């Protein structure tokens, strides 16, 4: 996934070369944007990209020059992805993005496809309520009416479904 | 998480302006630091005269070597798994599975060593509650330096499986604390050792699992 130069640029950055670092972060930022567009609702992408860039900065000393930069970056991106999924549990819903169809339409579609693929691995009752509440912005009560589940069950299924998603992601060595 | 979203370019400019040279972390250096801390603790412990007075006799008991090698092996494997998992791409899970297999194997060997003893009738006397609690407290205290050292390295590193790493750190530190205590522990009864040592190790591991993921959040 990584450009061959990334290893070299990161080594230069660890030595204090700000120009290499700026160039590297620019390329990494673009890569992260593509990465999260395939894995998160569009409204969460900007935050995830910047959070990961900050993590890359804070933890740059943990990059071992003897090992590939791509694996290091991929592991951090995945960790922050799981963080976002966990955060979805504590927020009522993801804000609906009014500009969804405008410039990022293609990426939004691919995001939906990837999320859909992940959701398909959950129990239907869990996937249904996550789609309704977390992705489409319905309230717990509305989701309860639509699915026939009690409100408590909707909450339980969201919680368990998101936990299951996190576990599925962690168990896969998905760096790309 | 950024409090307020900036354009990516502005954030990148700020991060680049804040750049300072760093010394890359390596598993080898972290391993050496932990190893040095543990050896220092053992040396200080022995220098205080805490070693059991009948050590020459104890060294003839298979159960002495059983507890020493078992705990040393568990500490080494879980310590290695911990240090490996401080790198974002490293996982502690395989190491933890190995540790569980080693614990089961060690318990099986202990069971074999115990088969020649009087049996379960004298359970209360063999577990010796009063001394057992004292041993438990000493093992907990002896685990503290390793917990602290590994926790600092965990916080400085970038573990991406914080709960797994916390388990691994807790098991490693607990096993090391128990390893050091072997040199002072007057009991060579496999039942006593299996019960009290496992209780001490479990206690440290559970507390680590509860605290370290919070302390090492990033």
XYZ file of C-alpha atoms in Angstrom:
394
model
C 0.000 0.000 0.000
C 2.785 2.453 0.876
C 4.858 4.366 -1.611
C 8.409 3.037 -1.563
C 9.654 6.456 -0.447
C 7.595 6.460 2.736
C 10.126 4.382 4.674
C 12.885 6.803 3.741
C 10.786 9.908 4.421
C 9.789 8.658 7.857
C 13.380 7.909 8.745
C 14.280 11.463 7.702
C 11.377 12.780 9.779
C 12.597 10.880 12.830
C 15.926 12.654 12.341
C 14.121 16.024 12.303
C 13.728 16.732 8.556
C 10.555 18.863 8.482
C 10.295 19.019 4.667
C 10.274 15.244 4.299
C 7.811 15.035 7.153
C 5.414 17.552 5.589
C 5.507 15.672 2.284
C 5.018 12.347 4.022
C 2.046 13.587 6.060
C 0.470 15.018 2.920
C 0.653 11.647 1.184
C -0.376 9.777 4.304
C -3.341 12.138 4.759
C -4.568 11.367 1.239
C -4.130 7.636 1.831
C -6.015 7.838 5.145
C -8.871 9.693 3.479
C -9.283 6.852 0.979
C -8.908 4.279 3.752
C -11.629 5.776 5.960
C -13.961 6.565 3.079
C -14.195 2.816 2.525
C -14.804 2.087 6.178
C -16.677 4.892 7.900
C -19.786 6.996 7.292
C -18.758 10.142 5.370
C -19.479 12.442 8.335
C -16.782 10.724 10.401
C -13.989 10.713 7.819
C -12.454 14.168 8.408
C -12.236 13.621 12.132
C -10.736 10.150 11.706
C -8.092 11.387 9.257
C -6.949 14.211 11.521
C -7.040 12.074 14.645
C -4.819 9.531 12.898
C -2.412 12.206 11.652
C -2.048 13.424 15.239
C -1.451 9.842 16.394
C 1.203 9.364 13.703
C 2.892 12.522 14.979
C 2.719 11.599 18.670
C 3.859 8.030 18.106
C 6.442 8.603 15.385
C 9.201 7.275 17.649
C 7.508 3.855 17.618
C 8.231 3.423 13.914
C 11.145 1.015 13.656
C 13.212 1.872 10.533
C 14.078 -1.807 10.137
C 10.428 -2.581 9.411
C 8.062 -1.368 6.670
C 6.318 1.940 7.247
C 3.153 0.671 5.554
C 2.515 -1.983 8.196
C 3.079 0.568 10.965
C 0.713 3.107 9.417
C -1.884 0.456 8.574
C -1.915 -0.749 12.188
C -2.455 2.791 13.503
C -5.184 3.496 10.935
C -6.973 0.274 11.894
C -6.665 1.088 15.603
C -8.255 4.489 15.049
C -10.950 2.891 12.904
C -11.873 0.554 15.761
C -11.859 3.592 18.066
C -14.396 5.273 15.800
C -16.609 2.206 15.787
C -16.499 2.141 19.582
C -17.301 5.852 19.686
C -20.422 5.140 17.635
C -21.750 3.192 20.623
C -21.727 6.244 22.857
C -23.200 8.708 20.367
C -26.894 8.682 19.510
C -26.219 8.644 15.777
C -23.856 9.817 13.110
C -24.850 13.213 11.796
C -26.362 13.022 8.366
C -24.146 14.648 5.768
C -26.268 17.019 3.704
C -23.575 17.285 1.011
C -23.263 13.548 0.615
C -24.056 13.351 -3.093
C -22.018 16.352 -4.193
C -18.234 15.923 -4.562
C -17.616 12.701 -2.652
C -20.431 10.680 -4.176
C -18.259 7.922 -5.594
C -16.322 7.496 -2.360
C -19.510 7.631 -0.320
C -20.897 4.795 -2.415
C -17.770 2.690 -1.952
C -17.906 3.482 1.779
C -21.449 2.207 1.905
C -20.467 -0.942 0.019
C -17.618 -1.709 2.437
C -19.735 -1.037 5.494
C -22.506 -3.104 3.993
C -20.086 -5.993 3.520
C -19.105 -5.789 7.180
C -22.691 -5.465 8.354
C -23.637 -8.518 6.328
C -21.484 -10.590 8.658
C -23.549 -9.586 11.682
C -26.828 -11.093 12.784
C -29.638 -9.466 10.753
C -31.255 -7.999 13.883
C -27.990 -6.293 14.826
C -27.201 -5.084 11.308
C -30.714 -3.670 10.838
C -30.634 -1.462 13.924
C -27.059 -0.273 13.295
C -28.095 0.746 9.772
C -31.168 2.573 11.024
C -29.763 4.319 14.103
C -26.074 4.780 13.400
C -26.041 5.308 9.658
C -29.466 6.677 8.775
C -30.042 8.766 11.910
C -33.293 7.247 13.155
C -34.034 7.388 16.880
C -34.073 4.266 19.037
C -37.871 4.484 19.188
C -38.228 4.771 15.407
C -35.877 1.821 14.932
C -37.924 -0.113 17.441
C -41.144 0.563 15.483
C -39.541 -0.312 12.169
C -37.898 -3.554 13.244
C -40.410 -4.784 15.826
C -37.650 -5.042 18.418
C -38.196 -3.537 21.870
C -36.231 -0.359 22.600
C -34.015 -2.236 25.047
C -33.314 -4.873 22.447
C -32.447 -2.214 19.871
C -29.863 -0.773 22.279
C -28.473 -4.202 23.119
C -28.238 -5.176 19.454
C -26.456 -1.937 18.563
C -23.997 -2.413 21.399
C -23.310 -6.062 20.591
C -23.198 -5.467 16.856
C -20.633 -2.687 17.138
C -18.568 -4.753 19.565
C -18.687 -7.621 17.094
C -17.606 -5.305 14.261
C -14.625 -4.138 16.340
C -13.655 -7.712 17.114
C -13.971 -8.737 13.450
C -11.713 -5.895 12.362
C -9.150 -6.607 15.066
C -8.989 -10.259 14.154
C -8.199 -9.523 10.532
C -4.825 -8.399 9.441
C -6.376 -5.714 7.301
C -3.776 -3.090 6.556
C -5.013 -1.981 3.179
C -9.080 13.672 18.896
C -8.703 17.180 17.503
C -10.991 19.629 19.348
C -11.631 21.662 16.266
C -11.120 20.460 12.728
C -8.530 22.340 10.716
C -7.942 21.930 7.012
C -5.556 18.982 6.588
C -2.823 21.208 5.135
C -2.898 23.546 8.118
C -2.725 20.644 10.563
C 0.168 19.122 8.629
C 2.028 22.459 8.661
C 1.584 22.668 12.426
C 2.779 19.116 12.967
C 5.807 19.677 10.726
C 6.631 22.909 12.577
C 6.438 20.985 15.861
C 8.769 18.251 14.586
C 11.707 17.323 16.788
C 14.159 14.490 16.225
C 13.204 11.291 18.011
C 15.088 8.121 18.827
C 13.240 5.194 17.243
C 11.888 2.677 19.704
C 12.932 -0.936 19.179
C 11.737 -4.165 20.780
C 15.331 -5.025 21.656
C 15.923 -1.838 23.638
C 12.620 -2.117 25.495
C 13.384 -5.765 26.251
C 16.806 -4.846 27.629
C 15.317 -2.113 29.824
C 12.738 -4.456 31.314
C 15.315 -7.212 31.732
C 17.712 -4.848 33.506
C 14.975 -3.637 35.850
C 14.011 -7.207 36.724
C 17.580 -8.325 37.335
C 18.156 -5.254 39.511
C 15.084 -6.089 41.575
C 16.209 -9.693 42.039
C 19.722 -8.612 43.034
C 18.416 -6.080 45.569
C 15.996 -8.635 46.963
C 18.738 -11.194 47.472
C 21.099 -8.571 48.914
C 18.581 -7.780 51.644
C 19.075 -11.307 52.957
C 15.579 -12.446 52.037
C 16.742 -15.782 50.638
C 15.381 -18.839 52.457
C 17.968 -20.218 54.886
C 17.584 -23.825 53.728
C 18.319 -23.055 50.076
C 20.992 -25.799 49.667
C 18.440 -28.380 50.847
C 15.618 -26.888 48.803
C 17.697 -27.178 45.657
C 17.441 -30.943 45.958
C 13.645 -30.835 45.753
C 12.191 -31.211 42.239
C 9.333 -28.916 43.252
C 11.772 -26.033 43.846
C 13.045 -26.315 40.277
C 9.504 -26.816 39.044
C 8.298 -23.508 40.460
C 11.456 -21.653 39.447
C 11.468 -22.802 35.816
C 7.696 -22.544 35.437
C 7.553 -18.950 36.616
C 10.702 -17.974 34.745
C 9.291 -19.399 31.530
C 5.913 -17.703 31.988
C 7.578 -14.375 32.791
C 9.908 -14.606 29.783
C 7.220 -15.546 27.254
C 4.637 -13.039 28.481
C 7.282 -10.330 28.880
C 8.386 -10.866 25.286
C 4.774 -10.819 24.087
C 4.235 -7.553 25.967
C 7.251 -5.798 24.483
C 6.377 -7.000 20.975
C 2.857 -5.630 21.374
C 4.091 -2.130 22.242
C 4.688 -1.753 18.479
C 1.441 -0.865 16.661
C 1.712 -3.852 14.322
C 2.558 -6.294 17.114
C -0.102 -8.459 18.747
C 0.104 -10.035 22.220
C -2.515 -12.694 21.436
C -0.204 -15.417 20.195
C 2.086 -14.917 23.213
C -0.875 -15.120 25.586
C -2.003 -18.387 23.974
C 1.509 -19.771 24.491
C 1.474 -18.644 28.108
C -1.843 -20.382 28.734
C -0.442 -23.582 27.235
C 2.682 -23.282 29.401
C 0.596 -22.693 32.540
C -1.432 -25.829 31.823
C 1.725 -27.839 31.170
C 3.310 -26.554 34.390
C 0.205 -27.427 36.392
C 0.249 -30.914 34.895
C 3.887 -31.362 35.928
C 3.007 -30.041 39.401
C 0.168 -32.553 39.604
C 2.668 -35.279 38.780
C 5.039 -34.068 41.496
C 2.154 -33.930 43.958
C 0.970 -37.481 43.331
C 3.382 -38.916 45.896
C 2.026 -36.740 48.690
C -0.506 -37.603 51.383
C -3.473 -36.475 49.309
C -6.296 -34.041 49.727
C -7.256 -35.030 53.259
C -4.977 -32.472 54.850
C -6.016 -29.737 52.421
C -6.453 -27.061 55.080
C -3.066 -27.738 56.629
C -1.338 -27.896 53.261
C -2.750 -24.608 52.056
C -1.672 -23.010 55.348
C -3.891 -19.930 55.049
C -1.946 -17.701 57.413
C 1.373 -18.090 55.618
C -0.379 -18.200 52.280
C -1.810 -14.708 52.703
C 1.617 -13.406 53.720
C 3.156 -14.974 50.629
C 0.397 -13.487 48.485
C 1.078 -9.967 49.753
C 4.829 -10.330 49.218
C 4.337 -11.560 45.646
C 2.024 -8.633 44.905
C 4.638 -6.191 46.191
C 7.422 -7.892 44.254
C 5.375 -7.598 41.050
C 5.121 -3.816 41.370
C 8.504 -2.837 39.828
C 7.860 -4.954 36.739
C 4.280 -3.660 36.418
C 5.510 -0.081 36.705
C 8.357 -0.572 34.224
C 6.193 -2.316 31.660
C 3.392 0.225 32.130
C 5.756 3.103 31.370
C 6.959 1.360 28.224
C 3.392 0.505 27.233
C 2.361 4.127 27.605
C 5.367 5.293 25.641
C 4.733 2.697 22.924
C 1.693 2.401 20.702
C -0.173 -0.809 21.576
C -3.152 -1.313 19.297
C -4.657 -4.147 21.345
C -4.604 -2.442 24.729
C -6.617 -5.044 26.600
C -4.489 -7.920 25.272
C -1.305 -6.032 26.054
C -2.573 -5.247 29.565
C -3.223 -8.957 30.204
C 0.209 -9.819 28.910
C 1.919 -7.143 31.028
C 0.003 -8.237 34.128
C 0.901 -11.903 33.652
C 4.563 -11.075 32.976
C 4.917 -8.815 36.016
C 3.067 -11.214 38.280
C 5.132 -14.182 37.138
C 8.315 -12.188 37.675
C 7.241 -11.122 41.173
C 6.494 -14.760 41.980
C 9.818 -15.850 40.428
C 11.715 -13.503 42.750
C 9.679 -14.736 45.701
C 10.655 -18.350 44.943
C 14.069 -17.578 46.445
C 12.438 -16.682 49.764
C 9.416 -18.966 49.851
C 9.926 -21.778 52.378
C 7.217 -24.018 50.919
C 7.885 -26.674 48.303
C 4.400 -28.167 48.419
C 3.042 -28.152 44.832
C -0.529 -27.667 46.045
C 0.401 -24.660 48.156
C 2.447 -23.216 45.312
C -0.201 -23.798 42.657
C -2.910 -22.202 44.799
C -1.191 -19.153 46.276
C 1.078 -18.347 43.355
C -1.791 -18.563 40.903
C -3.938 -16.387 43.136
C -1.192 -13.753 43.269
C -0.631 -13.902 39.510
C -4.340 -13.676 38.755
C -4.745 -10.693 41.078
C -1.953 -8.734 39.405
C -3.150 -9.702 35.926
C -6.747 -8.630 36.601
C -5.744 -5.288 38.131
C -3.420 -4.649 35.174
C -6.193 -5.513 32.751
C -8.486 -3.002 34.443
C -6.019 -0.128 34.836
C -3.477 -0.245 32.032
C -5.821 0.156 29.031
C -6.998 3.432 30.549
C -3.494 4.653 31.387
C -2.107 3.723 27.975
C -4.914 5.139 25.870
C -3.701 7.088 22.829
